[in-house]
Each structure stands twice: as structure tokens, then as C-alpha cells.
mmCIF file of C-alpha atoms in Angstrom:
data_model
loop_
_atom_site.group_PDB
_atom_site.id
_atom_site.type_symbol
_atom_site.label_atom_id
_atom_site.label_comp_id
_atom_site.label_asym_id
_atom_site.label_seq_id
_atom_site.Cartn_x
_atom_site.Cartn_y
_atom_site.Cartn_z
ATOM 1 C CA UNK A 126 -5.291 79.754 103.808
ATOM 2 C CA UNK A 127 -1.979 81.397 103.350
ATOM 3 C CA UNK A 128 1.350 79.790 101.847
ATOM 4 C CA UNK A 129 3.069 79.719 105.071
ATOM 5 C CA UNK A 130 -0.421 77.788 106.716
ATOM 6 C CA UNK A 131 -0.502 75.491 103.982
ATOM 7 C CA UNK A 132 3.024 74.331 103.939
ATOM 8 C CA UNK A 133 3.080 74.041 108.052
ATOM 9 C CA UNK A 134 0.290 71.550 107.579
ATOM 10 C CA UNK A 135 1.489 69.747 105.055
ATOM 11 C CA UNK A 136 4.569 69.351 107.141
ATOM 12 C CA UNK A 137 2.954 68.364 110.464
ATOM 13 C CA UNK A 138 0.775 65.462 108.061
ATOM 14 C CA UNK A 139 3.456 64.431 106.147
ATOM 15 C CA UNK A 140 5.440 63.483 109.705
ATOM 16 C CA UNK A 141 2.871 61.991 111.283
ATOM 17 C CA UNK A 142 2.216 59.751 108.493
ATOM 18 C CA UNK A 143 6.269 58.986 107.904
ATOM 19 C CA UNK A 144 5.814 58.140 111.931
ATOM 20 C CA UNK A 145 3.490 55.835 111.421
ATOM 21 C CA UNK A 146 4.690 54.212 108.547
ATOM 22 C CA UNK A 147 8.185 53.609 110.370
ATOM 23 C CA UNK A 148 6.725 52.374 113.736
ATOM 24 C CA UNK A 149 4.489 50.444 111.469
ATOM 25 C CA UNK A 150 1.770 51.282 113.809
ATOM 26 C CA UNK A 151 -1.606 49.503 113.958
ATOM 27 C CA UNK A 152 -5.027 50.768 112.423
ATOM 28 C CA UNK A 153 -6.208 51.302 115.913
ATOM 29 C CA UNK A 154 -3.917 53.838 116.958
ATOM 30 C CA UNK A 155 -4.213 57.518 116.608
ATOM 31 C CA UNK A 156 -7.174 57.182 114.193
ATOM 32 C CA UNK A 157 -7.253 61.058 114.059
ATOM 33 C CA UNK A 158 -4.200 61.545 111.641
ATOM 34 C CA UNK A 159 -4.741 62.459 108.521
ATOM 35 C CA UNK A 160 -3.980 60.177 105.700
ATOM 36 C CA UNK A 161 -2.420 61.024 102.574
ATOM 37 C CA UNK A 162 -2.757 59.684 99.283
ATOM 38 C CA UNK A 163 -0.265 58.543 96.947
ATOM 39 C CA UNK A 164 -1.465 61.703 94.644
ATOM 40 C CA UNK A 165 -1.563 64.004 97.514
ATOM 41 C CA UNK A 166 2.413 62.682 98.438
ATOM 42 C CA UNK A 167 3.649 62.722 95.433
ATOM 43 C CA UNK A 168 2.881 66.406 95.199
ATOM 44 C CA UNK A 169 4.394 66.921 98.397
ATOM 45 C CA UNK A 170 7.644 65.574 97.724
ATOM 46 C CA UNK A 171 7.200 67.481 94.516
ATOM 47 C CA UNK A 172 6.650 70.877 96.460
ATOM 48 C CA UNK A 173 9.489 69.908 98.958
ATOM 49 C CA UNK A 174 12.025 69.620 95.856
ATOM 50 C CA UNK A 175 11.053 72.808 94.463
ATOM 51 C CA UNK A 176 11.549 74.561 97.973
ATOM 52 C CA UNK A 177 14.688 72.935 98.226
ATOM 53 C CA UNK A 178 15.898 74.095 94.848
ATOM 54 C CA UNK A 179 14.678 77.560 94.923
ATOM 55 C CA UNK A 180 16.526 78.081 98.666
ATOM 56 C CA UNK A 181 19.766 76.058 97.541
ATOM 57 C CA UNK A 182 19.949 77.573 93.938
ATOM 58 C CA UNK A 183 24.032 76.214 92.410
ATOM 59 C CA UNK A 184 26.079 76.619 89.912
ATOM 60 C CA UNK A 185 25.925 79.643 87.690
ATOM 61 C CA UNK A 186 21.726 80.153 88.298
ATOM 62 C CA UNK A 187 22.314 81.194 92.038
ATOM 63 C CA UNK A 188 22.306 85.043 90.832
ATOM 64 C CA UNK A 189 20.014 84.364 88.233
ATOM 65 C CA UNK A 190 17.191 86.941 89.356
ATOM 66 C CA UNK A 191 14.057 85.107 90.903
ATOM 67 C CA UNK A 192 15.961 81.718 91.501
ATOM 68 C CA UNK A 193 15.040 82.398 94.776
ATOM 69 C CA UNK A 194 11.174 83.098 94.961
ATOM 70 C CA UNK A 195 9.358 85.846 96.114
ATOM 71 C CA UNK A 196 8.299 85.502 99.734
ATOM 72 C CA UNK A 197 5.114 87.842 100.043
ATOM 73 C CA UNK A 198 4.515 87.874 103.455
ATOM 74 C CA UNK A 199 8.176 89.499 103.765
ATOM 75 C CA UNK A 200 6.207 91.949 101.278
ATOM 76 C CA UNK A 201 9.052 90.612 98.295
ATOM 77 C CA UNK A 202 8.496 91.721 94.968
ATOM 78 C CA UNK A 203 11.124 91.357 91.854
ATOM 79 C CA UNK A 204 12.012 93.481 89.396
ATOM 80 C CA UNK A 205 11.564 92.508 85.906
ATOM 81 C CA UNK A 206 15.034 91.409 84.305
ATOM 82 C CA UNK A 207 14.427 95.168 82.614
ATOM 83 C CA UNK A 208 14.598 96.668 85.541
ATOM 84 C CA UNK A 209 17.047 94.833 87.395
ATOM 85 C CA UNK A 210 19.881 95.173 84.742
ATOM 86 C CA UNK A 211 18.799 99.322 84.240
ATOM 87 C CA UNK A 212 19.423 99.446 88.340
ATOM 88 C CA UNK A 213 22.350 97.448 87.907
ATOM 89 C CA UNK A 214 23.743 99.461 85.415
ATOM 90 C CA UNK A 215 22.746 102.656 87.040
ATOM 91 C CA UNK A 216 24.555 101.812 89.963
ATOM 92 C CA UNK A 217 27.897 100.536 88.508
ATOM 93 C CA UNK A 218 28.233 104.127 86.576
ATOM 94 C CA UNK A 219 27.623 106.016 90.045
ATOM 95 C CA UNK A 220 29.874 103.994 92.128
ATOM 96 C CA UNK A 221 32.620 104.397 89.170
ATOM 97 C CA UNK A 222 35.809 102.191 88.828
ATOM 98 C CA UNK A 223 36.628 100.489 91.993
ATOM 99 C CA UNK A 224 33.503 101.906 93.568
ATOM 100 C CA UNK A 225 31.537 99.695 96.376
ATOM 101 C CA UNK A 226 27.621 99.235 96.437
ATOM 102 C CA UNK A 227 25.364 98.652 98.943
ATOM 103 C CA UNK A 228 21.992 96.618 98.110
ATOM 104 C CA UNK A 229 19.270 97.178 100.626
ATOM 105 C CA UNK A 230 16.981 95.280 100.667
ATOM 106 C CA UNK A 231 17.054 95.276 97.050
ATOM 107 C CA UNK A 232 18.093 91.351 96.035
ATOM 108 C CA UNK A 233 17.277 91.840 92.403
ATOM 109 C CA UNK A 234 20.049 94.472 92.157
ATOM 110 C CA UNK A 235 22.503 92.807 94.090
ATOM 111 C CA UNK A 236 21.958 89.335 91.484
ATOM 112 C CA UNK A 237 21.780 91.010 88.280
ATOM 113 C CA UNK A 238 25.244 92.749 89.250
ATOM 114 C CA UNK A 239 26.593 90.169 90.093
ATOM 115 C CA UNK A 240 25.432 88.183 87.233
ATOM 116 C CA UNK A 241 26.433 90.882 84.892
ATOM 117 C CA UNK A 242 30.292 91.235 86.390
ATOM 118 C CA UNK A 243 31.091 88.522 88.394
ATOM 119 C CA UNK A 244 33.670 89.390 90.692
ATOM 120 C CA UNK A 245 35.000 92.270 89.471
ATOM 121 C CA UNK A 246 32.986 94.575 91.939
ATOM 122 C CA UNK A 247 32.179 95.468 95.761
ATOM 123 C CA UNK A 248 29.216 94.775 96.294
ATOM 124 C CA UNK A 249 26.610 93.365 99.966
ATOM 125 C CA UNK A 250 23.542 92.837 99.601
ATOM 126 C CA UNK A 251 21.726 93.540 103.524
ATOM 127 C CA UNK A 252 18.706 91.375 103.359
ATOM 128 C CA UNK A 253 16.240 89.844 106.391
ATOM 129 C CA UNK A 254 15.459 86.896 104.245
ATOM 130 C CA UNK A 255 18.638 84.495 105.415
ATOM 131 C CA UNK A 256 17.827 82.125 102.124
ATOM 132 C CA UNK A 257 20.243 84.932 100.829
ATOM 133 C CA UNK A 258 22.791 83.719 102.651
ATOM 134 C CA UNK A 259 23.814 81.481 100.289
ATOM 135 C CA UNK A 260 25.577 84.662 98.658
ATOM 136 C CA UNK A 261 28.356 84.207 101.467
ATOM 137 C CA UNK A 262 30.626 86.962 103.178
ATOM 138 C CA UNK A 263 28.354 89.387 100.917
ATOM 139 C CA UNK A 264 24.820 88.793 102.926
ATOM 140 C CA UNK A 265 24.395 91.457 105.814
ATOM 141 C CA UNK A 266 21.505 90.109 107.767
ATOM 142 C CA UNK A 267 19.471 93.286 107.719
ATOM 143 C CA UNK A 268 16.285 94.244 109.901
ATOM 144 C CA UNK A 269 15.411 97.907 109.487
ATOM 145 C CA UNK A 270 13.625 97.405 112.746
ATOM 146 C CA UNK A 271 17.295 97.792 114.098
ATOM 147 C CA UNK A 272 18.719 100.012 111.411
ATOM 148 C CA UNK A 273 21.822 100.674 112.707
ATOM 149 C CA UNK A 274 22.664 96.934 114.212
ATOM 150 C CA UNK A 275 25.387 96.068 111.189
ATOM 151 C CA UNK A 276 28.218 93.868 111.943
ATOM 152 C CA UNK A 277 31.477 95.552 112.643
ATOM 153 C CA UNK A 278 33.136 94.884 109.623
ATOM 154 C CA UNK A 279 30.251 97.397 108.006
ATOM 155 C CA UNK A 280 32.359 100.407 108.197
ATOM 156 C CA UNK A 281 30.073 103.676 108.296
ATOM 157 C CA UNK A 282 30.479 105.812 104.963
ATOM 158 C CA UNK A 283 31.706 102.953 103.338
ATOM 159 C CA UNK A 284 29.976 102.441 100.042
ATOM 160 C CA UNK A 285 29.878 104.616 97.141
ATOM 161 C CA UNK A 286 26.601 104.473 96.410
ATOM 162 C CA UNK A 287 23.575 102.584 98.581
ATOM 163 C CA UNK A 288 20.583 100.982 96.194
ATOM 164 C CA UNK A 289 17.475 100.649 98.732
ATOM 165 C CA UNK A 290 13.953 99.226 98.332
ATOM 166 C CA UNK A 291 12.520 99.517 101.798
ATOM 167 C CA UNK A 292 9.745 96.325 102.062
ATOM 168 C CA UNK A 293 7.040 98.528 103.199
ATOM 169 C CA UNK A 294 5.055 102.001 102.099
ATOM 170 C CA UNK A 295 5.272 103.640 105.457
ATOM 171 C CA UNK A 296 6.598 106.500 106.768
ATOM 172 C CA UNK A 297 8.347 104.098 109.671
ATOM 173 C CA UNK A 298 9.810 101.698 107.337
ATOM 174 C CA UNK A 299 10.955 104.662 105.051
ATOM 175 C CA UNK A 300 12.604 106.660 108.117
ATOM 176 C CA UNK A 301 14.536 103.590 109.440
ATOM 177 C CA UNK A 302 15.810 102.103 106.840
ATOM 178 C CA UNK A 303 16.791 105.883 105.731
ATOM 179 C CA UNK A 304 19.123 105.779 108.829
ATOM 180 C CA UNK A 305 20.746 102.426 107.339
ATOM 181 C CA UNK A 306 21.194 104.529 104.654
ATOM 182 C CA UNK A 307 22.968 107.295 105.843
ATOM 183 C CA UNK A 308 25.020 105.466 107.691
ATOM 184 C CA UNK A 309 26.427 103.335 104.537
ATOM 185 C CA UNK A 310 26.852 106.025 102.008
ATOM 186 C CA UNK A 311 29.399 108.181 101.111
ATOM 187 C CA UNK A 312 27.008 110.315 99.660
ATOM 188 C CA UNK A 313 25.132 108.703 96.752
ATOM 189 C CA UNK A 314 21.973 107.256 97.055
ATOM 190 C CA UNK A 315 19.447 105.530 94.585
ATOM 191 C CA UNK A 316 15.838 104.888 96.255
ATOM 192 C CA UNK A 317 13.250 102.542 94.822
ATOM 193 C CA UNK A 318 9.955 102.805 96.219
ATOM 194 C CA UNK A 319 6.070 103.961 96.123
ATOM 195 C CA UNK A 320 5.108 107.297 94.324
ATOM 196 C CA UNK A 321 2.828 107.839 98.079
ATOM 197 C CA UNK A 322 6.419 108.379 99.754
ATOM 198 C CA UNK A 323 8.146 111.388 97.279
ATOM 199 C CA UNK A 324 7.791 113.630 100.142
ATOM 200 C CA UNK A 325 8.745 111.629 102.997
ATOM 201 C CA UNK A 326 12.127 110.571 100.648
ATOM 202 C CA UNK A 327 12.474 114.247 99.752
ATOM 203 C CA UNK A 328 12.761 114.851 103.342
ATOM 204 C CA UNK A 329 14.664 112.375 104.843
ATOM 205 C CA UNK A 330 17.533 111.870 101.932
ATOM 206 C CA UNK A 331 17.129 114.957 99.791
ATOM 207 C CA UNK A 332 16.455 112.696 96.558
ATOM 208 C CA UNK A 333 14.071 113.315 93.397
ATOM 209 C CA UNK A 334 11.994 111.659 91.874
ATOM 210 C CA UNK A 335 13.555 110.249 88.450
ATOM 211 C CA UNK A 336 12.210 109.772 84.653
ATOM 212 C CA UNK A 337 12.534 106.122 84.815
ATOM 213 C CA UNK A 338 9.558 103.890 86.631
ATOM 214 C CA UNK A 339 11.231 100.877 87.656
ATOM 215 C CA UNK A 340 8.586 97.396 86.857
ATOM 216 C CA UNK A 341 7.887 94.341 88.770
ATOM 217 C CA UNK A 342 7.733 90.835 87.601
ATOM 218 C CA UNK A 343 4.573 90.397 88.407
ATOM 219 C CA UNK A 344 1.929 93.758 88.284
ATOM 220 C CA UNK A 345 1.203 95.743 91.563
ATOM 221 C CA UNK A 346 -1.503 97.640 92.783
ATOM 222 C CA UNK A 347 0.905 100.459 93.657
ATOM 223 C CA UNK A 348 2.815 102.762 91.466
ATOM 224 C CA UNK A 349 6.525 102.704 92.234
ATOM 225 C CA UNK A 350 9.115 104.972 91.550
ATOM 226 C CA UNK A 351 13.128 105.849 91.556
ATOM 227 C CA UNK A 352 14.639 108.547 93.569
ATOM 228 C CA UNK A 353 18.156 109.901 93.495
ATOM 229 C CA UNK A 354 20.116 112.424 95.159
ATOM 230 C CA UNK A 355 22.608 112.711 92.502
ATOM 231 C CA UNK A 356 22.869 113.419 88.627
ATOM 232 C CA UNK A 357 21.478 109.957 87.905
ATOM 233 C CA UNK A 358 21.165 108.373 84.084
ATOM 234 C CA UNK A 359 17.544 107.238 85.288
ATOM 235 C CA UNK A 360 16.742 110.789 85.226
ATOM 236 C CA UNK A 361 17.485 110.564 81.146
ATOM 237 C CA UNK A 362 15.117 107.964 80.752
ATOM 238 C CA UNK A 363 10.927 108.241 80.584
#
């Protein structure tokens, strides 16, 4: 049973049973629902908090990366804190002073920049998941299903440089969000994804593969890689 299964159950049991116990219903009626045990609610309302804190992160931890957690069946992997800050870096050198950046669908970039400078830079992060909305006039609700559905105040060619980590390894996934893509930059554009997808990249946004090999937080079964159409720093880097 899957994360998502689990929780919609515990959900539908917990309800019932905080039904019951307000209507303060007899033994006798609907015998089938489950019952739970103080153990078994105690853990709930344990599991309940968590949730609660990892979608409503405060203070200074909301850009803290992996305050909000991973979400697998939107395929979301972090990057190490490694990672995230060499990205981060990477991608305030190549939008230089004043520069704007665009984080697709790349939310460890987007925190650890933002952790790093505050608000002394441009930066939107266009994400699906809306628990990123906490993040304010910065979240683009992104689907690459609908690449090119961006609000109006998205201005085409508007960022100096676009940081993008489509969700899936697949050639559709890759070509879409590649449209997104070339419709934000200005010309600069830092790709993070599988080592199966150099040539598709190399064809649809004239990138290379860099030096640097970008790590998760937790260890995947695929091989991912950097890609930039520019003189990157990650190219400097093994």
C-alpha cells in the first residue's frame, strides 16, 4: 500500500470514529467501522502534525531545503545540500548582478538561493506541487503538460538564466518542459537530469553535458547529470 492509500484511510477511519464519538452513537450502530486504538491515534495525530509542519514550514526554516518533503509519486527527489548550494551558486554567477532566475521544477535550487541571499535576487520557482505556494508571488503553478500556460505577468525571454529538472526521464516530459524553457530564457540555460536523455537535451536546447554530477539526498537507481548551453563553472568541476 502506497503513502497516498495509507493516509486516505487513515483519514476516512479517523472521521468515522471522531463521528461517532461526537454523536456519541450506540454500540449497535454501524458495527462495520473500524476502531482505533489509543496507540494507533496517537500516531495519527502524530503523522497529522508532521504533515502539517512539513506543508506550513515558518520562520526562517521555510527555505531550508527538504522542509517540505519529497512527494514520490510527483517523482520528487532533493538534492543533497552539496548540490543544491553548487546549483545555487552556479546560477547566481550566470545570471550576474541584477540577473533574474527561473527554477523549474527544481525546488531545491529555488530554497537554497533563497536561503543563501535572501532578497537580494529575482528569482520564481514554477512548481505543480502547490505546498510551494507558501513561497508567495514567487510560485508559478507549473504543469509541463501545458508548457506554455504561464500567467501573464511571466513575460517571455524574461529570465537570465532558467535552472530545470524535468520530473520524468522521457522524451515527452523532456520536449515540453523544453518549450517552458525557451520561452523563459534569454538565452542561458542549466539542465539537470538523467545521463539516458544527453541526446534528446543536445537536441532540443543545444546544451552539454558538464563535469559536475549533481547528488540526491537519498541514492537513485538512475545516473543524473548537468547540462549547459553556456560556459558554465560546473564544467570546471569532476
Amino acid at each position: 500500500m502506497d503513502l497516498g492509500t495509507l493516509s486516505r484511510k487513515l483519514t476516512l477511519t479517523f472521521r468515522r470514529w471522531s463521528g461517532r464519538r461526537q454523536l456519541e452513537m450506540s454500540d449497535s450502530e454501524d458495527d462495520d467501522t473500524p476502531q482505533l486504538s489509543s496507540h494507533a491515534l496517537a500516531a495519527l495525530q502524530e503523522f497529522y502534525a508532521e504533515q502539517k509542519q512539513s506543508t506550513n514550514p515558518g520562520g526562517g526554516d521555510k527555505y531550508n531545503v527538504g522542509v517540505i518533503e519529497e512527494n514520490w509519486q510527483l517523482s520528487q527527489f532533493w538534492y543533497s545540500q552539496d548540490t543544491a548550494l553548487r546549483l545555487a551558486q552556479e546560477a547566481i554567477a550566470a545570471a550576474g548582478e541584477g540577473g533574474r532566475i527561473a527554477c523549474v521544477s527544481a525546488p531545491s535550487v529555488y530554497q537554497k538561493l533563497r536561503e543563501l541571499h535572501g532578497e537580494g535576487i529575482s528569482v520564481y520557482i514554477f512548481e505543480y506541487d502547490k505546498r510551494f505556494a507558501i513561497y508567495g508571488e514567487e510560485f508559478v503553478f507549473y504543469d509541463y503538460n501545458n508548457p506554455l500556460d504561464l500567467p501573464g505577468r511571466i513575460a517571455e525571454h524574461s529570465f537570465d538564466i532558467v535552472v530545470a529538472d524535468p520530473p520524468y526521464l522521457s522524451e515527452e516530459c523532456l520536449r515540453k518542459t523544453s518549450e517552458t524553457i525557451r520561452y523563459l530564457t534569454r538565452g542561458k540555460v542549466l539542465l539537470c537530469t538523467g545521463a539516458i536523455m544527453e541526446e534528446q537535451a543536445a537536441q532540443l536546447l543545444d546544451v552539454k553535458m558538464c563535469k559536475f554530477i549533481p547528488k540526491h539526498s537519498r541514492n537513485l537507481a538512475n545516473e543524473f547529470r548537468c547540462y549547459a548551453n553556456y560556459d558554465s563553472g560546473l564544467d570546471y568541476e569532476t
